[in-house]
Amino acid sequence: MFVTASDAAARICPLLPPVADKPAPCQGSACMMWRFRYPERRSVDDTGYCGLAGKPAGAM
């Protein structure tokens, strides 16, 4: 699923340790695993996905 980096912050990251007994939020474009849908643009409003699980089904 493609989301903006700001929308990704509402999701949890399975790799980061919990913060104060709460799941850590996704870091979005600040994470090494974040992949932009269109890498040539890379602006804040562009959509992307967590590259941890590979490309989304039917994405590209």
mmCIF file of N, CA, C and O in Angstrom:
data_model
loop_
_atom_site.group_PDB
_atom_site.id
_atom_site.type_symbol
_atom_site.label_atom_id
_atom_site.label_comp_id
_atom_site.label_asym_id
_atom_site.label_seq_id
_atom_site.Cartn_x
_atom_site.Cartn_y
_atom_site.Cartn_z
ATOM 1 N N MET A 1 0.839 -1.163 0.000
ATOM 2 C CA MET A 1 0.000 0.000 0.000
ATOM 3 C C MET A 1 0.893 1.239 0.000
ATOM 4 O O MET A 1 1.850 1.328 0.765
ATOM 5 N N PHE A 2 0.579 2.162 -0.857
ATOM 6 C CA PHE A 2 1.331 3.406 -0.917
ATOM 7 C C PHE A 2 0.713 4.435 0.017
ATOM 8 O O PHE A 2 -0.496 4.632 0.022
ATOM 9 N N VAL A 3 1.541 5.076 0.810
ATOM 10 C CA VAL A 3 1.090 6.127 1.727
ATOM 11 C C VAL A 3 2.104 7.258 1.704
ATOM 12 O O VAL A 3 3.249 7.072 1.291
ATOM 13 N N THR A 4 1.694 8.437 2.142
ATOM 14 C CA THR A 4 2.652 9.533 2.289
ATOM 15 C C THR A 4 3.455 9.293 3.563
ATOM 16 O O THR A 4 3.039 8.539 4.440
ATOM 17 N N ALA A 5 4.594 9.930 3.672
ATOM 18 C CA ALA A 5 5.444 9.751 4.848
ATOM 19 C C ALA A 5 4.737 10.207 6.116
ATOM 20 O O ALA A 5 4.898 9.601 7.178
ATOM 21 N N SER A 6 3.921 11.244 6.023
ATOM 22 C CA SER A 6 3.203 11.710 7.214
ATOM 23 C C SER A 6 2.096 10.728 7.614
ATOM 24 O O SER A 6 1.846 10.529 8.801
ATOM 25 N N ASP A 7 1.458 10.085 6.643
ATOM 26 C CA ASP A 7 0.450 9.071 6.957
ATOM 27 C C ASP A 7 1.094 7.808 7.534
ATOM 28 O O ASP A 7 0.473 7.095 8.318
ATOM 29 N N ALA A 8 2.318 7.537 7.150
ATOM 30 C CA ALA A 8 3.019 6.355 7.663
ATOM 31 C C ALA A 8 3.285 6.467 9.159
ATOM 32 O O ALA A 8 3.381 5.456 9.851
ATOM 33 N N ALA A 9 3.381 7.667 9.677
ATOM 34 C CA ALA A 9 3.645 7.868 11.097
ATOM 35 C C ALA A 9 2.512 7.320 11.968
ATOM 36 O O ALA A 9 2.711 7.065 13.156
ATOM 37 N N ALA A 10 1.344 7.105 11.392
ATOM 38 C CA ALA A 10 0.221 6.545 12.142
ATOM 39 C C ALA A 10 0.329 5.030 12.257
ATOM 40 O O ALA A 10 -0.442 4.406 12.967
ATOM 41 N N ARG A 11 1.287 4.429 11.578
ATOM 42 C CA ARG A 11 1.482 2.978 11.608
ATOM 43 C C ARG A 11 2.651 2.634 12.529
ATOM 44 O O ARG A 11 3.474 3.486 12.837
ATOM 45 N N ILE A 12 2.733 1.377 12.922
ATOM 46 C CA ILE A 12 3.816 0.985 13.822
ATOM 47 C C ILE A 12 4.957 0.342 13.029
ATOM 48 O O ILE A 12 4.756 -0.231 11.961
ATOM 49 N N CYS A 13 6.150 0.454 13.570
ATOM 50 C CA CYS A 13 7.331 -0.151 12.960
ATOM 51 C C CYS A 13 7.690 -1.411 13.753
ATOM 52 O O CYS A 13 7.901 -1.336 14.968
ATOM 53 N N PRO A 14 7.786 -2.562 13.093
ATOM 54 C CA PRO A 14 8.116 -3.789 13.806
ATOM 55 C C PRO A 14 9.599 -3.887 14.196
ATOM 56 O O PRO A 14 9.965 -4.729 15.010
ATOM 57 N N LEU A 15 10.430 -3.027 13.640
ATOM 58 C CA LEU A 15 11.864 -3.108 13.919
ATOM 59 C C LEU A 15 12.327 -2.219 15.065
ATOM 60 O O LEU A 15 13.311 -2.523 15.723
ATOM 61 N N LEU A 16 11.639 -1.123 15.310
ATOM 62 C CA LEU A 16 12.042 -0.210 16.372
ATOM 63 C C LEU A 16 11.564 -0.712 17.728
ATOM 64 O O LEU A 16 10.472 -1.263 17.839
ATOM 65 N N PRO A 17 12.358 -0.514 18.768
ATOM 66 C CA PRO A 17 11.928 -0.936 20.102
ATOM 67 C C PRO A 17 10.783 -0.053 20.604
ATOM 68 O O PRO A 17 10.675 1.108 20.227
ATOM 69 N N PRO A 18 9.938 -0.602 21.469
ATOM 70 C CA PRO A 18 8.823 0.182 22.009
ATOM 71 C C PRO A 18 9.323 1.402 22.781
ATOM 72 O O PRO A 18 10.392 1.385 23.379
ATOM 73 N N VAL A 19 8.521 2.450 22.757
ATOM 74 C CA VAL A 19 8.834 3.678 23.479
ATOM 75 C C VAL A 19 7.800 3.837 24.587
ATOM 76 O O VAL A 19 6.614 3.992 24.302
ATOM 77 N N ALA A 20 8.233 3.795 25.830
ATOM 78 C CA ALA A 20 7.335 3.921 26.992
ATOM 79 C C ALA A 20 6.175 2.936 26.908
ATOM 80 O O ALA A 20 5.013 3.296 27.068
ATOM 81 N N ASP A 21 6.493 1.681 26.609
ATOM 82 C CA ASP A 21 5.508 0.593 26.510
ATOM 83 C C ASP A 21 4.471 0.782 25.412
ATOM 84 O O ASP A 21 3.402 0.187 25.445
ATOM 85 N N LYS A 22 4.768 1.629 24.439
ATOM 86 C CA LYS A 22 3.907 1.799 23.268
ATOM 87 C C LYS A 22 4.718 1.396 22.041
ATOM 88 O O LYS A 22 5.922 1.616 21.996
ATOM 89 N N PRO A 23 4.072 0.824 21.020
ATOM 90 C CA PRO A 23 4.803 0.495 19.794
ATOM 91 C C PRO A 23 5.387 1.752 19.153
ATOM 92 O O PRO A 23 4.768 2.810 19.172
ATOM 93 N N ALA A 24 6.566 1.628 18.593
ATOM 94 C CA ALA A 24 7.216 2.767 17.945
ATOM 95 C C ALA A 24 6.539 3.083 16.613
ATOM 96 O O ALA A 24 6.204 2.171 15.857
ATOM 97 N N PRO A 25 6.338 4.362 16.304
ATOM 98 C CA PRO A 25 5.715 4.717 15.029
ATOM 99 C C PRO A 25 6.700 4.576 13.867
ATOM 100 O O PRO A 25 7.914 4.615 14.041
ATOM 101 N N CYS A 26 6.151 4.426 12.688
ATOM 102 C CA CYS A 26 6.951 4.382 11.467
ATOM 103 C C CYS A 26 7.659 5.730 11.294
ATOM 104 O O CYS A 26 7.080 6.782 11.537
ATOM 105 N N GLN A 27 8.889 5.690 10.844
ATOM 106 C CA GLN A 27 9.666 6.903 10.648
ATOM 107 C C GLN A 27 9.509 7.477 9.243
ATOM 108 O O GLN A 27 10.056 8.524 8.929
ATOM 109 N N GLY A 28 8.805 6.763 8.382
ATOM 110 C CA GLY A 28 8.538 7.251 7.028
ATOM 111 C C GLY A 28 9.813 7.431 6.220
ATOM 112 O O GLY A 28 10.674 6.565 6.186
ATOM 113 N N SER A 29 9.958 8.568 5.591
ATOM 114 C CA SER A 29 11.095 8.800 4.701
ATOM 115 C C SER A 29 12.426 8.942 5.448
ATOM 116 O O SER A 29 13.474 8.971 4.818
ATOM 117 N N ALA A 30 12.411 8.992 6.762
ATOM 118 C CA ALA A 30 13.654 9.042 7.544
ATOM 119 C C ALA A 30 14.241 7.650 7.761
ATOM 120 O O ALA A 30 15.356 7.523 8.263
ATOM 121 N N CYS A 31 13.531 6.622 7.375
ATOM 122 C CA CYS A 31 13.965 5.236 7.568
ATOM 123 C C CYS A 31 14.718 4.733 6.336
ATOM 124 O O CYS A 31 14.395 5.092 5.202
ATOM 125 N N MET A 32 15.696 3.881 6.562
ATOM 126 C CA MET A 32 16.462 3.315 5.449
ATOM 127 C C MET A 32 15.630 2.368 4.589
ATOM 128 O O MET A 32 15.941 2.143 3.424
ATOM 129 N N MET A 33 14.580 1.799 5.141
ATOM 130 C CA MET A 33 13.740 0.859 4.398
ATOM 131 C C MET A 33 12.648 1.549 3.572
ATOM 132 O O MET A 33 11.986 0.911 2.770
ATOM 133 N N TRP A 34 12.438 2.842 3.787
ATOM 134 C CA TRP A 34 11.405 3.576 3.061
ATOM 135 C C TRP A 34 11.765 3.676 1.584
ATOM 136 O O TRP A 34 12.886 4.007 1.222
ATOM 137 N N ARG A 35 10.810 3.363 0.729
ATOM 138 C CA ARG A 35 11.004 3.454 -0.717
ATOM 139 C C ARG A 35 9.928 4.362 -1.297
ATOM 140 O O ARG A 35 8.743 4.180 -1.025
ATOM 141 N N PHE A 36 10.351 5.329 -2.088
ATOM 142 C CA PHE A 36 9.396 6.212 -2.750
ATOM 143 C C PHE A 36 8.809 5.512 -3.966
ATOM 144 O O PHE A 36 9.488 4.730 -4.634
ATOM 145 N N ARG A 37 7.560 5.807 -4.248
ATOM 146 C CA ARG A 37 6.909 5.219 -5.419
ATOM 147 C C ARG A 37 7.606 5.673 -6.691
ATOM 148 O O ARG A 37 7.830 4.896 -7.608
ATOM 149 N N TYR A 38 7.939 6.945 -6.752
ATOM 150 C CA TYR A 38 8.668 7.498 -7.893
ATOM 151 C C TYR A 38 9.980 8.077 -7.363
ATOM 152 O O TYR A 38 10.029 9.234 -6.950
ATOM 153 N N PRO A 39 11.068 7.311 -7.361
ATOM 154 C CA PRO A 39 12.328 7.739 -6.742
ATOM 155 C C PRO A 39 12.921 9.022 -7.320
ATOM 156 O O PRO A 39 13.658 9.718 -6.634
ATOM 157 N N GLU A 40 12.581 9.375 -8.532
ATOM 158 C CA GLU A 40 13.155 10.573 -9.125
ATOM 159 C C GLU A 40 12.583 11.855 -8.530
ATOM 160 O O GLU A 40 13.190 12.913 -8.645
ATOM 161 N N ARG A 41 11.434 11.782 -7.871
ATOM 162 C CA ARG A 41 10.825 12.991 -7.305
ATOM 163 C C ARG A 41 11.229 13.212 -5.851
ATOM 164 O O ARG A 41 11.739 14.254 -5.504
ATOM 165 N N ARG A 42 10.946 12.267 -4.976
ATOM 166 C CA ARG A 42 11.329 12.293 -3.565
ATOM 167 C C ARG A 42 10.962 13.563 -2.805
ATOM 168 O O ARG A 42 11.764 14.097 -2.059
ATOM 169 N N SER A 43 9.775 14.064 -2.989
ATOM 170 C CA SER A 43 9.354 15.204 -2.182
ATOM 171 C C SER A 43 8.553 14.687 -0.984
ATOM 172 O O SER A 43 8.190 13.525 -0.913
ATOM 173 N N VAL A 44 8.267 15.558 -0.069
ATOM 174 C CA VAL A 44 7.589 15.160 1.166
ATOM 175 C C VAL A 44 6.195 14.616 0.895
ATOM 176 O O VAL A 44 5.728 13.703 1.574
ATOM 177 N N ASP A 45 5.515 15.136 -0.105
ATOM 178 C CA ASP A 45 4.136 14.728 -0.380
ATOM 179 C C ASP A 45 4.027 13.488 -1.256
ATOM 180 O O ASP A 45 2.925 12.985 -1.459
ATOM 181 N N ASP A 46 5.140 12.983 -1.772
ATOM 182 C CA ASP A 46 5.087 11.802 -2.627
ATOM 183 C C ASP A 46 4.815 10.546 -1.807
ATOM 184 O O ASP A 46 5.218 10.437 -0.652
ATOM 185 N N THR A 47 4.148 9.597 -2.429
ATOM 186 C CA THR A 47 3.810 8.364 -1.732
ATOM 187 C C THR A 47 4.970 7.379 -1.787
ATOM 188 O O THR A 47 5.858 7.469 -2.635
ATOM 189 N N GLY A 48 4.932 6.439 -0.871
ATOM 190 C CA GLY A 48 5.960 5.416 -0.810
ATOM 191 C C GLY A 48 5.464 4.239 0.004
ATOM 192 O O GLY A 48 4.282 4.132 0.314
ATOM 193 N N TYR A 49 6.395 3.355 0.365
ATOM 194 C CA TYR A 49 6.044 2.163 1.124
ATOM 195 C C TYR A 49 7.253 1.678 1.911
ATOM 196 O O TYR A 49 8.382 2.090 1.648
ATOM 197 N N CYS A 50 6.994 0.815 2.880
ATOM 198 C CA CYS A 50 8.080 0.225 3.648
ATOM 199 C C CYS A 50 8.683 -0.884 2.799
ATOM 200 O O CYS A 50 7.993 -1.826 2.405
ATOM 201 N N GLY A 51 9.956 -0.802 2.522
ATOM 202 C CA GLY A 51 10.620 -1.795 1.687
ATOM 203 C C GLY A 51 10.966 -3.071 2.418
ATOM 204 O O GLY A 51 11.521 -3.996 1.828
ATOM 205 N N LEU A 52 10.631 -3.167 3.689
ATOM 206 C CA LEU A 52 10.929 -4.346 4.494
ATOM 207 C C LEU A 52 10.321 -5.602 3.896
ATOM 208 O O LEU A 52 10.947 -6.660 3.891
ATOM 209 N N ALA A 53 9.124 -5.516 3.375
ATOM 210 C CA ALA A 53 8.429 -6.690 2.848
ATOM 211 C C ALA A 53 8.472 -6.759 1.321
ATOM 212 O O ALA A 53 7.828 -7.603 0.731
ATOM 213 N N GLY A 54 9.201 -5.881 0.677
ATOM 214 C CA GLY A 54 9.262 -5.866 -0.777
ATOM 215 C C GLY A 54 8.228 -4.924 -1.366
ATOM 216 O O GLY A 54 7.559 -4.184 -0.661
ATOM 217 N N LYS A 55 8.080 -4.967 -2.675
ATOM 218 C CA LYS A 55 7.129 -4.079 -3.359
ATOM 219 C C LYS A 55 5.698 -4.529 -3.101
ATOM 220 O O LYS A 55 5.414 -5.720 -3.024
ATOM 221 N N PRO A 56 4.779 -3.571 -2.996
ATOM 222 C CA PRO A 56 3.357 -3.931 -2.843
ATOM 223 C C PRO A 56 2.859 -4.682 -4.071
ATOM 224 O O PRO A 56 3.347 -4.466 -5.187
ATOM 225 N N ALA A 57 1.900 -5.548 -3.880
ATOM 226 C CA ALA A 57 1.350 -6.354 -4.971
ATOM 227 C C ALA A 57 0.772 -5.476 -6.074
ATOM 228 O O ALA A 57 -0.007 -4.567 -5.799
ATOM 229 N N GLY A 58 1.168 -5.711 -7.310
ATOM 230 C CA GLY A 58 0.658 -4.966 -8.451
ATOM 231 C C GLY A 58 1.111 -3.525 -8.490
ATOM 232 O O GLY A 58 0.470 -2.691 -9.112
ATOM 233 N N ALA A 59 2.217 -3.209 -7.839
ATOM 234 C CA ALA A 59 2.623 -1.821 -7.683
ATOM 235 C C ALA A 59 3.283 -1.234 -8.921
ATOM 236 O O ALA A 59 2.918 -0.161 -9.365
ATOM 237 N N MET A 60 4.265 -1.883 -9.438
ATOM 238 C CA MET A 60 5.045 -1.230 -10.487
ATOM 239 C C MET A 60 5.225 -2.091 -11.684
ATOM 240 O O MET A 60 5.421 -3.130 -11.822
#
